[in-house]
């Protein structure tokens, strides 16, 4: 038998670190961007609620390649986003870490917005009305009543958003490519290893992902207050 | 059409009253009221479910922004749709007690109590200790809301509203979600509120007993309109109310304990125009009590009955005769000196006795409900 010491290479470790960094940045951005969207969706009676809700949910059903393709076009030199970023002087986003972040924000959006929206809807108007009769202004009501009451929803949203970003592949490949230390995340690294017939390395990374994903879901499903009540 | 018998309050009285004129229209529901409510005491907004009483209370609180109208509280304008004036709820100096206690579940009782209080600027007219004592919740302060009983939760909610030193306290059926025993547990606290604090209370209820026990002024609502308003005793003694209310028809009388009969364990209660004897009370002679006499518990005799077990007989005069809730019954308004009583008898008895206005009769009172038991 051949000598065989499967171990993560330097490149693999940097892919792991990059994945972690990407998921963290995306999760933070999504919590900031997703909360107002979830708030609006949970409370509006506007006719736009349906269309906006559907738009947010699109990544749930769309092949990631479709999303990646359109993002690539939009962020490319002739796309509207690309023209805008060039005008801003930050160049083009595809094949950069920033591009990955943008793509992932869209891709993981429903996983963050929906648990928060569900939490807001379950809490309802009453606690806010109570707070209003106790002299709390709208911002005060949001931060002292809604946020604490919706905490389980936010935790679920953060876990799902993080885990889902870690697991993405199609969007990354379309708009990020495979640049070490910039856009080469774990899922792409596994793909590379398999292409190169380095099954042992692919195994290590895959097993790591498997265990990580299982632990995340275990944490989610073991929590006392589930958003899927 | 309003049948209110109360004269329009004079304009100089506006500084001490609450003027509420609202029109809210939803599919299948219209609230259309124009009220001038007393700025003191307990005003009951009374009606069946769907009568608009809760909507009216929410309009006063500023929780229904769709409501068009004008609201001024003791001269301060809180809403004037014609001038696009709308003071948001959190800037109105009011307290609101919802039907369900709605305590903040993530805060302890004490934190719930100070949530509103610390957001109110200026001097507190109600001290935190006063609110806690009045509702008897001193032993609950460190608990979380999920470890309180329904009655305790509602007491905390009332204290929480009081602790903001509101200038107007709005209560939306605060007892409706509670069983009879819990109701009995809270009612005395509400009475103390009435007696000890100078805060006007608007109290939404569909329970005649609660209204009879707590209210000074009554607004009767039906299908979004005011069908009657006025002082508690005058309003309940009226016969011209919609038949929907006559099933529960009855009067409230303020009486004073006049004497106790230790042999038979009875107490005599005096009121202007007569007296009734009830099972012995614990209260001392001179104590004031409210008692309610249901129309269905009053029968009429032409002569003073003898050989009857009914102890409470009052000489009275027939004032008015009106239709009741069923075609088989009529309501008779009786005057026993200064006190008005309503009797609900069958139409057959009416004809057999040949009752007419001005006729002297004897009112036989089968039962008296003492409010406060």
XYZ file of C-alpha atoms in Angstrom:
602
model
C 0.000 0.000 0.000
C 1.114 3.449 -0.798
C 2.221 5.806 1.932
C -0.791 7.867 2.747
C -0.977 10.750 5.158
C -4.065 12.704 4.343
C -3.739 16.186 5.755
C -5.063 19.579 4.870
C -2.676 21.551 2.741
C -1.930 25.207 3.233
C -4.339 25.942 0.367
C -7.078 23.909 2.010
C -6.674 25.778 5.264
C -6.916 29.076 3.496
C -10.098 27.865 1.789
C -11.535 26.983 5.200
C -10.575 30.399 6.582
C -11.989 32.159 3.516
C -15.264 30.255 3.830
C -15.532 31.201 7.479
C -14.778 34.831 6.700
C -17.289 34.940 3.851
C -20.059 33.348 5.918
C -19.423 35.699 8.845
C -19.443 38.850 6.730
C -22.518 37.718 4.831
C -24.372 36.828 8.030
C -23.695 40.211 9.584
C -24.774 42.026 6.413
C -27.881 39.884 6.097
C -28.947 40.521 9.684
C -28.646 44.244 9.050
C -30.317 44.213 5.641
C -32.765 41.394 6.282
C -34.266 42.813 9.476
C -35.917 45.853 7.872
C -37.085 43.695 4.964
C -38.547 41.135 7.387
C -40.128 43.949 9.417
C -41.728 45.416 6.347
C -42.935 42.022 5.091
C -44.358 41.123 8.490
C -46.358 44.318 8.897
C -47.193 45.783 5.528
C -50.603 45.602 3.940
C -49.157 46.882 0.678
C -49.909 45.081 -2.564
C -46.148 44.796 -3.006
C -45.889 42.348 -0.129
C -46.453 39.355 -2.425
C -43.969 40.331 -5.132
C -41.257 41.348 -2.662
C -41.767 38.187 -0.621
C -41.504 36.080 -3.762
C -38.379 37.923 -4.862
C -36.700 37.318 -1.512
C -37.655 33.643 -1.648
C -36.422 33.086 -5.234
C -33.021 31.653 -4.263
C -34.869 28.831 -2.502
C -35.970 27.380 -5.841
C -33.650 28.899 -8.421
C -30.569 26.906 -9.514
C -27.619 28.817 -8.043
C -26.108 28.967 -11.494
C -29.035 31.044 -12.724
C -28.637 33.492 -9.876
C -24.866 33.517 -10.369
C -25.233 34.059 -14.087
C -27.433 37.114 -13.731
C -25.298 38.525 -10.961
C -22.267 38.029 -13.201
C -23.956 39.877 -16.011
C -25.168 42.662 -13.738
C -21.804 43.110 -12.055
C -19.827 42.751 -15.287
C -18.302 45.680 -17.194
C -21.526 46.295 -19.126
C -24.019 45.524 -16.377
C -25.705 48.275 -14.347
C -24.009 47.257 -11.115
C -20.672 46.968 -12.876
C -21.007 50.428 -14.374
C -21.905 51.787 -10.973
C -18.954 50.158 -9.196
C -16.631 51.390 -11.926
C -18.036 54.875 -11.560
C -17.406 54.620 -7.814
C -13.835 53.745 -8.648
C -13.821 50.327 -6.989
C -13.613 48.434 -10.245
C -15.511 45.276 -11.029
C -16.868 42.844 -8.440
C -16.768 39.476 -10.221
C -13.834 37.301 -9.210
C -13.268 39.274 -6.019
C -14.134 38.566 -2.398
C -16.544 41.508 -2.418
C -18.316 39.993 -5.407
C -18.711 36.753 -3.489
C -20.174 38.633 -0.572
C -22.733 40.337 -2.818
C -23.686 37.060 -4.486
C -23.960 35.247 -1.173
C -26.122 37.964 0.362
C -28.696 37.407 -2.352
C -28.282 33.654 -2.243
C -28.787 33.333 1.529
C -31.338 36.134 1.896
C -34.456 33.955 2.366
C -32.782 31.899 5.054
C -32.337 35.020 7.155
C -35.424 37.029 6.238
C -37.980 34.275 6.706
C -37.187 33.231 10.297
C -37.086 36.872 11.364
C -40.325 37.629 9.525
C -41.975 34.587 11.121
C -40.840 35.748 14.540
C -42.184 39.270 13.968
C -45.503 37.899 12.732
C -45.849 35.517 15.672
C -45.241 38.337 18.137
C -47.880 40.500 16.486
C -48.946 44.076 17.116
C -50.019 43.766 20.721
C -46.661 44.091 22.519
C -45.902 47.158 20.401
C -49.262 48.688 21.259
C -48.652 48.007 24.930
C -45.251 49.669 24.686
C -46.823 52.657 22.922
C -49.316 53.111 25.750
C -46.292 53.006 28.076
C -44.774 55.995 26.256
C -42.202 54.168 24.138
C -41.586 55.785 20.740
C -41.354 53.582 17.625
C -37.551 53.020 17.741
C -37.704 52.449 21.473
C -40.478 49.891 20.955
C -38.449 48.060 18.337
C -35.279 47.799 20.386
C -36.770 47.179 23.827
C -39.699 44.953 22.910
C -39.544 43.541 19.402
C -35.848 42.637 19.287
C -35.760 40.821 22.629
C -38.980 38.961 21.874
C -37.749 37.989 18.397
C -34.355 36.808 19.658
C -34.983 33.123 18.917
C -35.881 34.072 15.340
C -32.677 36.071 14.987
C -30.550 33.200 16.287
C -32.189 30.812 13.852
C -31.719 33.326 11.043
C -28.037 33.800 11.845
C -27.350 30.056 12.047
C -29.199 29.314 8.804
C -27.650 32.256 6.969
C -24.162 31.271 8.075
C -24.596 27.581 7.322
C -26.201 28.172 3.973
C -23.409 30.511 2.888
C -20.828 27.936 3.929
C -22.594 25.395 1.749
C -22.891 27.406 -1.432
C -21.140 26.342 -4.604
C -22.944 27.316 -7.790
C -23.051 31.053 -7.198
C -19.393 31.076 -6.122
C -18.308 29.254 -9.219
C -20.212 31.601 -11.491
C -19.121 34.908 -10.039
C -16.092 34.052 -7.965
C -14.250 31.476 -9.938
C -11.449 29.740 -8.206
C -8.829 32.192 -7.037
C -6.882 30.943 -4.011
C -7.262 33.126 -0.936
C -9.783 35.315 -2.688
C -12.684 33.288 -3.904
C -11.677 29.647 -3.425
C -14.002 28.480 -0.669
C -14.245 24.963 0.758
C -16.919 23.715 -1.630
C -14.809 24.773 -4.594
C -11.690 23.297 -3.037
C -13.466 19.940 -2.726
C -14.432 20.138 -6.366
C -10.804 20.829 -7.285
C -9.546 17.887 -5.280
C -12.001 15.554 -6.931
C -11.078 16.883 -10.370
C -7.461 16.143 -9.530
C -8.425 12.714 -8.202
C -7.201 13.687 -4.720
C -9.960 11.765 -3.023
C -8.344 11.671 0.399
C -8.166 15.473 0.626
C -11.674 15.769 -0.800
C -12.739 13.341 1.887
C -11.250 15.374 4.701
C -12.920 18.589 3.624
C -16.206 16.869 2.829
C -16.317 15.103 6.177
C -15.585 18.409 7.839
C -18.515 20.007 6.025
C -20.757 17.078 6.851
C -19.969 17.247 10.552
C -20.271 21.027 10.604
C -23.638 20.975 8.856
C -24.958 18.238 11.111
C -23.880 20.087 14.237
C -25.504 23.280 13.012
C -28.785 21.567 12.316
C -28.562 19.675 15.592
C -28.145 22.953 17.425
C -31.110 24.368 15.541
C -33.480 21.492 16.102
C -32.518 20.998 19.734
C -33.443 24.516 20.714
C -36.509 24.782 22.885
C -38.105 27.555 20.929
C -38.234 26.662 17.291
C -39.402 29.166 14.709
C -41.184 26.383 12.912
C -43.790 26.082 15.591
C -80.672 58.958 16.197
C -79.578 59.518 19.750
C -82.005 59.220 22.561
C -79.697 60.717 25.086
C -81.523 62.577 27.769
C -78.420 64.329 29.006
C -78.229 67.989 28.084
C -75.248 69.026 26.009
C -72.424 70.052 28.301
C -71.795 73.736 28.255
C -68.698 74.906 26.454
C -66.963 76.204 29.552
C -67.155 72.648 30.849
C -64.920 71.494 27.975
C -61.842 72.032 30.086
C -62.926 69.276 32.440
C -64.387 66.772 30.012
C -63.335 64.452 27.243
C -64.906 65.287 23.912
C -64.758 62.377 21.525
C -66.185 62.459 18.047
C -65.205 59.556 15.866
C -66.176 57.940 12.651
C -64.523 54.667 11.694
C -65.673 52.679 8.715
C -64.655 49.146 7.954
C -66.364 46.609 5.742
C -69.460 45.626 7.692
C -68.826 47.966 10.598
C -69.295 51.634 11.287
C -68.483 53.446 14.511
C -70.092 56.837 14.633
C -70.110 58.574 18.003
C -70.157 62.074 19.375
C -69.601 62.033 23.110
C -68.870 64.399 25.902
C -67.586 62.294 28.748
C -66.888 63.266 32.329
C -63.284 63.926 33.194
C -63.664 62.212 36.537
C -64.969 58.989 37.985
C -65.528 55.737 36.114
C -67.268 55.897 32.761
C -68.438 52.533 31.486
C -68.568 51.938 27.742
C -71.125 49.200 27.725
C -72.429 47.056 24.913
C -72.497 43.634 23.360
C -69.590 42.300 21.341
C -69.401 44.089 18.022
C -70.999 47.237 19.436
C -67.799 49.211 18.846
C -66.873 49.815 22.462
C -63.326 48.494 22.141
C -62.825 50.357 18.866
C -63.915 53.556 20.575
C -61.443 52.984 23.396
C -58.656 52.291 20.879
C -59.536 55.493 19.029
C -59.223 57.429 22.273
C -55.838 55.816 22.877
C -54.682 56.652 19.351
C -54.281 52.984 18.447
C -56.713 53.220 15.510
C -55.262 55.699 13.098
C -57.996 55.083 10.516
C -60.492 56.714 12.831
C -61.554 60.145 11.599
C -62.697 62.636 14.141
C -61.814 64.940 16.925
C -60.685 64.163 20.439
C -59.907 66.633 23.135
C -58.949 65.752 26.645
C -59.700 68.495 29.162
C -59.068 71.127 26.525
C -55.958 69.485 24.981
C -56.523 68.381 21.405
C -55.221 64.837 20.868
C -56.721 64.367 17.455
C -58.340 66.608 14.909
C -58.564 64.932 11.528
C -59.804 68.115 9.871
C -56.537 69.814 10.836
C -54.330 66.751 10.441
C -53.560 66.780 14.130
C -52.776 63.412 15.630
C -50.864 63.006 18.852
C -49.319 59.522 18.690
C -50.202 57.104 21.467
C -46.815 57.348 23.168
C -47.256 61.084 23.663
C -50.721 60.835 25.209
C -50.673 60.823 29.015
C -52.852 57.751 29.312
C -52.719 54.269 30.734
C -54.239 51.329 28.896
C -55.133 47.941 30.320
C -55.781 45.351 27.645
C -58.118 42.409 27.925
C -55.199 40.011 28.202
C -52.610 41.314 30.619
C -49.990 41.535 27.842
C -47.054 41.777 30.207
C -43.677 41.804 28.498
C -42.596 38.173 28.876
C -38.884 38.989 28.768
C -39.100 41.357 31.728
C -39.700 40.654 35.403
C -42.732 42.093 37.156
C -40.624 44.936 38.520
C -39.098 45.671 35.104
C -42.579 45.615 33.599
C -43.739 48.102 36.212
C -40.961 50.584 35.549
C -40.981 50.219 31.745
C -43.515 52.974 31.247
C -42.695 54.834 34.423
C -39.103 55.605 33.462
C -40.233 56.932 30.094
C -42.488 59.532 31.692
C -40.853 62.866 32.321
C -41.692 65.216 35.125
C -43.116 64.509 38.516
C -44.957 61.282 39.217
C -48.349 61.830 40.752
C -48.713 58.117 41.506
C -45.739 56.641 43.334
C -44.519 53.185 42.391
C -45.154 52.037 45.960
C -48.704 53.345 45.741
C -49.369 51.407 42.538
C -47.818 48.254 44.017
C -49.767 48.574 47.273
C -53.037 49.411 45.607
C -52.919 46.232 43.530
C -51.320 44.105 46.243
C -48.425 42.838 44.146
C -45.492 43.597 46.438
C -44.643 39.908 46.798
C -44.484 39.335 43.034
C -41.887 41.892 41.968
C -39.026 39.510 41.210
C -41.153 36.970 39.339
C -41.312 36.525 35.597
C -44.774 36.926 34.026
C -45.052 33.252 33.068
C -44.955 32.384 36.753
C -48.007 34.448 37.645
C -51.656 33.426 37.742
C -54.100 35.121 35.366
C -55.419 37.372 38.112
C -51.933 38.350 39.272
C -50.899 39.142 35.711
C -53.855 41.454 35.250
C -53.133 43.193 38.557
C -49.558 43.797 37.454
C -50.836 45.153 34.132
C -53.109 47.590 35.949
C -50.307 48.672 38.275
C -47.998 49.079 35.268
C -50.483 51.451 33.654
C -50.987 53.346 36.917
C -47.262 53.697 37.509
C -47.027 56.046 34.530
C -49.268 58.480 36.474
C -51.776 58.600 33.633
C -54.230 61.448 33.424
C -56.728 59.068 31.858
C -56.941 55.331 32.439
C -58.452 53.200 29.677
C -59.469 49.652 30.530
C -60.652 47.209 27.886
C -62.597 44.475 29.669
C -59.736 43.834 32.069
C -61.663 41.021 33.722
C -63.108 39.300 30.663
C -60.316 36.747 30.332
C -60.623 35.701 33.967
C -62.845 33.181 35.679
C -65.386 34.221 38.275
C -63.043 33.672 41.200
C -60.278 35.800 39.680
C -62.786 38.482 38.831
C -63.815 38.626 42.439
C -60.137 38.875 43.319
C -59.563 41.958 41.164
C -62.816 43.894 41.528
C -61.992 45.177 45.022
C -58.728 46.608 43.667
C -60.633 48.386 40.916
C -62.992 49.820 43.513
C -60.030 51.099 45.527
C -58.703 52.697 42.366
C -62.003 54.447 41.994
C -62.051 55.574 45.607
C -58.412 56.488 46.156
C -57.128 57.971 42.908
C -58.373 61.007 41.101
C -57.814 59.476 37.678
C -60.762 59.326 35.295
C -61.317 55.794 34.036
C -62.997 54.694 30.808
C -63.991 51.115 31.340
C -65.143 48.878 28.487
C -67.395 46.060 29.581
C -70.194 43.803 28.461
C -70.950 42.713 32.019
C -73.886 44.534 33.650
C -72.603 43.509 37.064
C -69.198 45.082 36.549
C -70.799 48.242 35.234
C -73.268 48.388 38.109
C -70.491 47.925 40.594
C -67.856 50.281 39.235
C -69.357 52.905 36.994
C -70.539 56.414 37.728
C -71.442 57.235 34.159
C -72.591 54.890 31.428
C -72.426 54.981 27.648
C -74.512 52.323 25.977
C -73.274 51.358 22.540
C -74.990 49.268 19.930
C -73.807 48.666 16.378
C -71.296 51.463 16.547
C -73.719 54.065 17.820
C -74.497 55.572 21.191
C -77.986 54.518 22.255
C -77.897 56.109 25.675
C -75.559 57.887 28.025
C -75.874 59.379 31.424
C -75.380 58.802 35.122
C -75.404 55.139 36.098
C -78.623 55.112 38.109
C -80.686 57.263 35.748
C -79.532 55.374 32.690
C -80.201 51.925 34.094
C -83.649 53.023 35.207
C -84.669 54.041 31.711
C -87.131 51.956 29.752
C -86.501 53.324 26.289
C -83.321 51.341 25.717
C -83.184 48.817 22.897
C -84.717 45.506 23.830
C -81.293 43.924 23.568
C -80.535 45.465 26.924
C -83.828 44.740 28.649
C -83.023 41.096 29.273
C -80.534 42.379 31.816
C -82.704 45.294 32.854
C -82.412 46.360 36.432
C -81.539 49.320 38.575
C -78.680 50.181 40.850
C -79.395 51.828 44.168
C -77.007 53.398 46.644
C -78.029 52.343 50.107
C -76.770 52.740 53.647
C -76.693 50.039 56.281
C -79.292 51.183 58.807
C -79.431 48.346 61.307
C -78.451 44.758 61.973
C -80.864 42.122 63.291
C -78.726 39.722 65.305
C -81.606 37.261 65.933
C -82.394 36.605 62.321
C -78.968 37.520 60.946
C -80.359 40.231 58.722
C -79.362 43.781 57.864
C -81.614 46.630 56.864
C -80.456 48.875 54.039
C -82.045 52.277 53.671
C -82.287 54.268 50.471
C -84.340 57.301 49.484
C -87.854 55.925 49.190
C -87.622 52.751 51.169
C -85.519 49.989 52.569
C -84.723 46.356 51.944
C -83.679 43.582 54.278
C -80.822 41.335 53.255
C -78.733 38.590 54.829
C -76.537 40.116 57.518
C -73.598 42.222 56.330
C -70.243 42.463 58.021
C -69.984 46.199 57.408
C -70.854 48.637 60.218
C -74.010 50.718 60.388
C -73.691 53.766 58.148
C -71.601 51.952 55.517
C -72.631 52.719 51.922
C -73.355 49.877 49.537
C -74.470 49.584 45.953
C -77.226 47.123 45.353
C -78.700 45.955 42.121
C -82.318 44.975 41.677
C -82.977 43.014 38.503
C -86.271 43.748 36.784
C -86.981 40.018 36.626
C -86.778 39.851 40.438
C -89.481 42.470 40.919
C -93.170 41.581 40.787
C -96.166 43.836 41.318
C -99.178 43.557 43.627
C -102.128 45.911 43.851
C -102.350 45.533 47.600
C -99.823 44.911 50.277
C -99.398 41.166 50.199
C -99.732 39.198 53.420
C -98.840 35.587 53.870
C -95.872 35.837 51.548
C -92.239 34.958 52.132
C -91.160 37.981 50.198
C -89.890 40.372 52.845
C -89.145 43.345 50.697
C -92.266 45.215 49.762
C -92.171 48.830 48.667
C -95.068 51.174 48.025
C -94.574 52.675 44.587
C -96.268 54.386 41.672
C -96.352 53.227 38.066
C -94.430 55.737 35.965
C -94.079 54.109 32.588
C -94.858 50.884 30.763
C -92.747 49.647 27.874
C -92.077 46.587 25.707
C -89.531 44.103 26.972
C -87.189 41.755 25.140
C -89.962 39.193 24.480
C -93.545 39.800 23.347
C -94.706 37.963 26.480
C -93.197 40.535 28.821
C -93.398 44.223 29.604
C -91.163 46.488 31.653
C -92.779 48.675 34.295
C -90.949 51.669 35.657
C -91.902 52.325 39.268
C -91.185 55.272 41.500
C -90.726 54.498 45.181
C -90.347 58.070 46.392
C -87.005 59.206 44.960
C -85.896 55.759 43.853
C -86.740 54.236 40.502
C -87.225 50.500 40.171
C -87.985 48.440 37.072
C -90.211 45.367 37.108
C -90.402 42.815 34.325
C -93.824 41.105 34.311
C -95.895 39.255 31.746
C -98.248 41.077 29.470
C -101.044 38.924 30.857
C -100.339 40.176 34.396
C -100.305 43.708 33.083
C -103.826 43.247 31.732
C -105.102 41.237 34.711
C -103.902 43.887 37.153
C -105.064 46.657 34.831
C -101.894 48.635 35.422
C -101.870 52.228 34.240
C -99.607 55.192 34.665
C -99.933 56.877 38.030
C -101.406 53.829 39.738
C -100.226 53.108 43.289
C -98.928 49.537 43.633
C -96.647 47.432 45.792
C -93.325 46.314 44.377
C -92.341 42.875 45.651
C -88.603 42.409 45.503
C -87.630 38.764 45.433
C -83.906 39.231 45.356
C -81.363 41.961 45.822
C -77.842 41.631 44.479
C -75.323 43.364 46.669
C -72.438 44.595 44.631
C -69.200 44.053 46.389
C -69.647 40.504 47.623
